[in-house]
Short mmCIF file of N, CA, C and O in Angstrom, two decimals:
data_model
loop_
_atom_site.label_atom_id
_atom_site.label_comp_id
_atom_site.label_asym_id
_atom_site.label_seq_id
_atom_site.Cartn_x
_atom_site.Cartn_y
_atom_site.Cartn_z
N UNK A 7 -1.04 0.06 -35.29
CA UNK A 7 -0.54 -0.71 -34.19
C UNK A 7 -0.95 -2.17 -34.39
O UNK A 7 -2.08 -2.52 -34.73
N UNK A 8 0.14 -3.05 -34.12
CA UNK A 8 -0.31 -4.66 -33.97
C UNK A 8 -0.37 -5.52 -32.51
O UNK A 8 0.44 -5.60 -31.59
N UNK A 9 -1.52 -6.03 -32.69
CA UNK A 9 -1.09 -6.90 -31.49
C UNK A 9 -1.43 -8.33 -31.63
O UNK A 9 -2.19 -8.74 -32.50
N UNK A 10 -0.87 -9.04 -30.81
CA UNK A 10 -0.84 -10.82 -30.75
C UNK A 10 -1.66 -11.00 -29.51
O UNK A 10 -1.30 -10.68 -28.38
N UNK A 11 -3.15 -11.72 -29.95
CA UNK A 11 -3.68 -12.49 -29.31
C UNK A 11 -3.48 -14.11 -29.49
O UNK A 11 -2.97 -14.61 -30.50
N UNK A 12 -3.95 -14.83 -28.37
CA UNK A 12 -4.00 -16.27 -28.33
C UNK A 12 -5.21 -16.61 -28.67
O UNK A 12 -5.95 -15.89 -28.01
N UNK A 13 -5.83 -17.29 -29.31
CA UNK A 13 -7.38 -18.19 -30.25
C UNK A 13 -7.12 -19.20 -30.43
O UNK A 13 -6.25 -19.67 -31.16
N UNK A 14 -7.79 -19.66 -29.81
CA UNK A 14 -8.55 -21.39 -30.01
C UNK A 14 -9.17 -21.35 -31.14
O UNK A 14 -10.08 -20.59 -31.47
N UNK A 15 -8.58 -22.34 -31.85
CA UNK A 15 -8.97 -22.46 -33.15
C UNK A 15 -9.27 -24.07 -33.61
O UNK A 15 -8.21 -24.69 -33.68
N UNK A 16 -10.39 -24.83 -33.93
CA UNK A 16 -10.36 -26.15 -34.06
C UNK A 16 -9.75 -26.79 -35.20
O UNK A 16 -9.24 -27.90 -35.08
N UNK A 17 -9.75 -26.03 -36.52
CA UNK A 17 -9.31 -26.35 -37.86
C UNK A 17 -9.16 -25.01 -38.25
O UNK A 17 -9.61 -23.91 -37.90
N UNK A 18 -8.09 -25.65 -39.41
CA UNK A 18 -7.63 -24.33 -40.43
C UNK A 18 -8.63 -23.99 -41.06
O UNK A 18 -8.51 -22.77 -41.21
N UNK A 19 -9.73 -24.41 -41.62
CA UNK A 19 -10.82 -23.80 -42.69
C UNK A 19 -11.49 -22.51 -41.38
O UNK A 19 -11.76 -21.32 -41.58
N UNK A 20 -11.60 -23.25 -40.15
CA UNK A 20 -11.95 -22.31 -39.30
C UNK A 20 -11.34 -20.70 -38.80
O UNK A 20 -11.81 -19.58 -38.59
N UNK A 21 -10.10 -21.33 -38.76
CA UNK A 21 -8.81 -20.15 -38.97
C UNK A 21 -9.30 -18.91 -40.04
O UNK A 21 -9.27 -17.71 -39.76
N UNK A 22 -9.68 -19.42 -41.16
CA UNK A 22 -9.20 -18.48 -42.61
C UNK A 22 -10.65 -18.23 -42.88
O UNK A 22 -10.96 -17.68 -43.94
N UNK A 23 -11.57 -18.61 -42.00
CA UNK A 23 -13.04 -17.80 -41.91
C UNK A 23 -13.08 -16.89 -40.71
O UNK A 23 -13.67 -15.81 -40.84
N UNK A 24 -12.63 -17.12 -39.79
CA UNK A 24 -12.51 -15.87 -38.60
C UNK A 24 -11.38 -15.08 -38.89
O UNK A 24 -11.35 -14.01 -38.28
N UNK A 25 -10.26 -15.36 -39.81
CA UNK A 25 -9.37 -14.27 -40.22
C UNK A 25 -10.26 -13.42 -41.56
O UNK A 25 -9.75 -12.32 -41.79
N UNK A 26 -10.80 -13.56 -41.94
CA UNK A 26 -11.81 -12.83 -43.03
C UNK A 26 -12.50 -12.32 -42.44
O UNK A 26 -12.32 -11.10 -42.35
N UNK A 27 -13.76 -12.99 -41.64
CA UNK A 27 -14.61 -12.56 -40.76
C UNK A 27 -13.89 -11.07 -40.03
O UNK A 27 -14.51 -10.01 -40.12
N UNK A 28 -12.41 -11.16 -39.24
CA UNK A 28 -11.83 -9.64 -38.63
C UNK A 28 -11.70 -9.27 -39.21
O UNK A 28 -12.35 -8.23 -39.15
N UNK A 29 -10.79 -9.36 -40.62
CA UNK A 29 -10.72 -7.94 -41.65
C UNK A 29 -12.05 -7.30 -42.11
O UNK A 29 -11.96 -6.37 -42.91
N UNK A 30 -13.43 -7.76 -41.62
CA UNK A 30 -14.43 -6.73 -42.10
C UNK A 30 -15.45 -5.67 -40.60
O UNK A 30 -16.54 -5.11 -40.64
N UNK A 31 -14.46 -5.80 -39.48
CA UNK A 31 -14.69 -5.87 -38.52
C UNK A 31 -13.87 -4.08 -38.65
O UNK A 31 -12.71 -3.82 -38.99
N UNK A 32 -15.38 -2.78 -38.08
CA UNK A 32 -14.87 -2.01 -38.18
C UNK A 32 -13.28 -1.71 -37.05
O UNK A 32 -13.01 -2.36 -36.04
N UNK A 33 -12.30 -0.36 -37.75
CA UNK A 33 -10.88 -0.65 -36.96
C UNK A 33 -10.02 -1.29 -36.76
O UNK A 33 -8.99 -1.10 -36.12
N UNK A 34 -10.56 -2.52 -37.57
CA UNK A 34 -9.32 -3.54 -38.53
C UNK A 34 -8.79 -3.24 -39.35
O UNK A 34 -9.62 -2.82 -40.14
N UNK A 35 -7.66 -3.15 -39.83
CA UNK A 35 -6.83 -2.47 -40.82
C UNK A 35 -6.28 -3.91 -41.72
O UNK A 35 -6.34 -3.98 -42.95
N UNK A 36 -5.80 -4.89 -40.93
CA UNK A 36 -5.29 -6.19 -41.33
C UNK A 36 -5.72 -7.22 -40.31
O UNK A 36 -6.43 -6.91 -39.35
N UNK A 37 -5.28 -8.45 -40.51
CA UNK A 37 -5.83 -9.54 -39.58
C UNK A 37 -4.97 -11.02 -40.19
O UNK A 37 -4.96 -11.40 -41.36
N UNK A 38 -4.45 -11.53 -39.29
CA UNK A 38 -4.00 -13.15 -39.77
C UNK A 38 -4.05 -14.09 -38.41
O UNK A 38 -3.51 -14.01 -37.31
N UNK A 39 -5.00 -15.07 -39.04
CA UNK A 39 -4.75 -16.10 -37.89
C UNK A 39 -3.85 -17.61 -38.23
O UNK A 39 -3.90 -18.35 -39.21
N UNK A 40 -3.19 -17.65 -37.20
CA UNK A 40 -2.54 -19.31 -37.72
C UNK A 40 -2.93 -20.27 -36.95
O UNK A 40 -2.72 -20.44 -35.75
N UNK A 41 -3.55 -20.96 -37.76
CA UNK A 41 -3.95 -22.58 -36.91
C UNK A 41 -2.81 -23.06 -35.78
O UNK A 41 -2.94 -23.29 -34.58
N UNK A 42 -1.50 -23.12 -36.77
CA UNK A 42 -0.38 -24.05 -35.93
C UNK A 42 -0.11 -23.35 -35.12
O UNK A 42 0.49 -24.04 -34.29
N UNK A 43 -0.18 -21.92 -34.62
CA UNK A 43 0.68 -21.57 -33.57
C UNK A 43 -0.72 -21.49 -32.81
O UNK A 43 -0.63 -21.32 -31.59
N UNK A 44 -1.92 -21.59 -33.32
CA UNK A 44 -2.90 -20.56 -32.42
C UNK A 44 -3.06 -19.72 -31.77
O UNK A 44 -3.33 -19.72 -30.57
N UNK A 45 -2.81 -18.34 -32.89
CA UNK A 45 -2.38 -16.68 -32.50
C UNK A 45 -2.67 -15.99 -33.64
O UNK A 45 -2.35 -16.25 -34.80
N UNK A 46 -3.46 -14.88 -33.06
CA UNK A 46 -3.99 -14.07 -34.12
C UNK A 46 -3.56 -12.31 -34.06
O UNK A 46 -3.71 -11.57 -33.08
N UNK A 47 -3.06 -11.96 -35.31
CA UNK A 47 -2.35 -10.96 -35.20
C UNK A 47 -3.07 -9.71 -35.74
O UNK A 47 -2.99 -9.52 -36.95
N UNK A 48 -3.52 -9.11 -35.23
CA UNK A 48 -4.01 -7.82 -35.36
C UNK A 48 -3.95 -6.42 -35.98
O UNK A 48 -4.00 -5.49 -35.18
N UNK A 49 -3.86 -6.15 -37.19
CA UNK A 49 -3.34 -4.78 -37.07
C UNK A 49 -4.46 -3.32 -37.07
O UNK A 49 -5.26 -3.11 -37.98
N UNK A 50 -4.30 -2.44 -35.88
CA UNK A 50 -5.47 -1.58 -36.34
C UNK A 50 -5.24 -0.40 -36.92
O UNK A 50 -4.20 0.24 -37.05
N UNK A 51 -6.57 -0.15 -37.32
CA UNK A 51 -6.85 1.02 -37.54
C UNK A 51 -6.11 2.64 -37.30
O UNK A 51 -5.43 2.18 -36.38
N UNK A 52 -5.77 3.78 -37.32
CA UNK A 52 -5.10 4.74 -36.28
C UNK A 52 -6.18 5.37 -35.49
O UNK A 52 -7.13 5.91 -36.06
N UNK A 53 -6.11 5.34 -34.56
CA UNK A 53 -7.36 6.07 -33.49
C UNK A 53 -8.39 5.31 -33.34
O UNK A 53 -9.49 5.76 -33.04
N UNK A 54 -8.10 3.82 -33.54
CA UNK A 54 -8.98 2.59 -33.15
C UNK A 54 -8.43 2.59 -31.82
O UNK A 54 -7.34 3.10 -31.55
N UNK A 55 -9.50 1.77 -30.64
CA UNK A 55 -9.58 1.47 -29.36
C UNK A 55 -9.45 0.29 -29.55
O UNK A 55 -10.52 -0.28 -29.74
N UNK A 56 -8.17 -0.62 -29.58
CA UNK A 56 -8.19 -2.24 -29.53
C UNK A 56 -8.78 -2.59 -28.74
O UNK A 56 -9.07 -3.77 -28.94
N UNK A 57 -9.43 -1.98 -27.31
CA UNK A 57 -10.19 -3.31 -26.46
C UNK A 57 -11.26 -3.45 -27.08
O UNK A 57 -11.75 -4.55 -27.33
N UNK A 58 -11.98 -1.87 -27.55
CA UNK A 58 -12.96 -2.09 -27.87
C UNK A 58 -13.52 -2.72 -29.34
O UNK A 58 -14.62 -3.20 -29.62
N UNK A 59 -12.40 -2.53 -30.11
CA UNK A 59 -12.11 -3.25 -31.50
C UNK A 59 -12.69 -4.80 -31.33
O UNK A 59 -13.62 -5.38 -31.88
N UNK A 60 -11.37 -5.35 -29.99
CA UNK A 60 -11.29 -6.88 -30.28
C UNK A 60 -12.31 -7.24 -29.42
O UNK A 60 -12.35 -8.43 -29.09
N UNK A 61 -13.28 -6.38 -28.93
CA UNK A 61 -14.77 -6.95 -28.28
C UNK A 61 -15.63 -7.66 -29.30
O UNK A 61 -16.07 -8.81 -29.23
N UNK A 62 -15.83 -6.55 -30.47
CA UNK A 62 -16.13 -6.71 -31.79
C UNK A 62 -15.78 -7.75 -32.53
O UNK A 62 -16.58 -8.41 -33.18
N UNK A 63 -14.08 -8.03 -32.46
CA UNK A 63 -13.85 -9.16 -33.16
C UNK A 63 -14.45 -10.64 -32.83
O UNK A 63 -15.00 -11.41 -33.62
N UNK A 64 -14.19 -10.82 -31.44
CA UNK A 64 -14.86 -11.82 -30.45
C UNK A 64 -15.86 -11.93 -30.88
O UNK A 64 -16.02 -12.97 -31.52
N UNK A 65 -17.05 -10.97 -30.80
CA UNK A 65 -18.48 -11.38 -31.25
C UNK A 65 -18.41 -11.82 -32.96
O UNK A 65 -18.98 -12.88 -33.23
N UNK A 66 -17.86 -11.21 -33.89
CA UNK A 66 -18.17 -11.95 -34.86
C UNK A 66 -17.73 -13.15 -35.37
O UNK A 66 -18.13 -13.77 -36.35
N UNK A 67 -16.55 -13.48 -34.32
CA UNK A 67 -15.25 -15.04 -34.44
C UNK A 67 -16.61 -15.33 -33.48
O UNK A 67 -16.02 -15.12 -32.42
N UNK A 68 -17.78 -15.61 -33.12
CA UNK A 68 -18.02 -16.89 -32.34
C UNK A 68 -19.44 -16.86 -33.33
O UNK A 68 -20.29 -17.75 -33.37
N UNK A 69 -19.45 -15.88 -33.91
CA UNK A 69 -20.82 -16.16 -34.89
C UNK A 69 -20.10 -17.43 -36.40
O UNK A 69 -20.77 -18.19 -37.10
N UNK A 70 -18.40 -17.16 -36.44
CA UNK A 70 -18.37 -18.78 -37.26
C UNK A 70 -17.86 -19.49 -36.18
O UNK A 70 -17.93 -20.63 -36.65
N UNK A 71 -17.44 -19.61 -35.15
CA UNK A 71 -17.28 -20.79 -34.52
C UNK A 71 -17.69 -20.34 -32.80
O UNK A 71 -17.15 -19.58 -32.00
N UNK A 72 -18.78 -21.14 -32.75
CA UNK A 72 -19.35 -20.55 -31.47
C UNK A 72 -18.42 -20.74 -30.28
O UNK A 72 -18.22 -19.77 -29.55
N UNK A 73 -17.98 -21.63 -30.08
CA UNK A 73 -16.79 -22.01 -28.99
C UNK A 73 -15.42 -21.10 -28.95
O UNK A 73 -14.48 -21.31 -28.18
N UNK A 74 -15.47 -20.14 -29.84
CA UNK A 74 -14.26 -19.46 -30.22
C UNK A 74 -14.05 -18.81 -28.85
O UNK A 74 -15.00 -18.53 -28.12
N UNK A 75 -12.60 -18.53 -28.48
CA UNK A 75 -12.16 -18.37 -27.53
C UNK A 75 -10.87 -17.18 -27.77
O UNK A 75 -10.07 -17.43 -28.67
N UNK A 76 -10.73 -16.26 -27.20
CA UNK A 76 -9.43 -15.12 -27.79
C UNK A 76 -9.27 -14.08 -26.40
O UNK A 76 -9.85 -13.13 -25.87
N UNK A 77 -8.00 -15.00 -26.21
CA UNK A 77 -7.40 -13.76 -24.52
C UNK A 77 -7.08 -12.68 -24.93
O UNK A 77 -6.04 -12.44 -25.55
N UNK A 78 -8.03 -11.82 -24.57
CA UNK A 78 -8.02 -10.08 -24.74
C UNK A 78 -7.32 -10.27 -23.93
O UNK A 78 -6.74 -9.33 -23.38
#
């Protein structure tokens, strides 16, 4: 399953370290973030819990950018 969140993102180098950072994020299957649209696309796991997935993701997107921001 995929889903589209919205992320505040300050720069692209920032982008393509919190899109790495989710693909090692257990129940991530795939992950892409784009600077220009600021939206990050998700794909999980099968019998992953996305809320509880993208709780996970959140905490490790603010360990590279602490201000990171992503409407679950």
């Amino acid at each position: 399953m995929k889903k589209t969140y919205k992320i505040e993102v300050d720069c692209a180098n920032c982008a393509n370290l919190m899109e790495n950072t989710t693909k090692k994020v257990e129940g991530v299957a795939n992950a892409v973030v784009n600077f220009m649209t600021q939206k990050m696309i998700v794909e999980f796991e099968e019998g992953a819990d996305p809320k509880s997935v993208m709780k996970n993701v959140l905490r490790a997107c603010k360990k590279v950018e602490p201000d990171c921001e992503i409407e679950l």
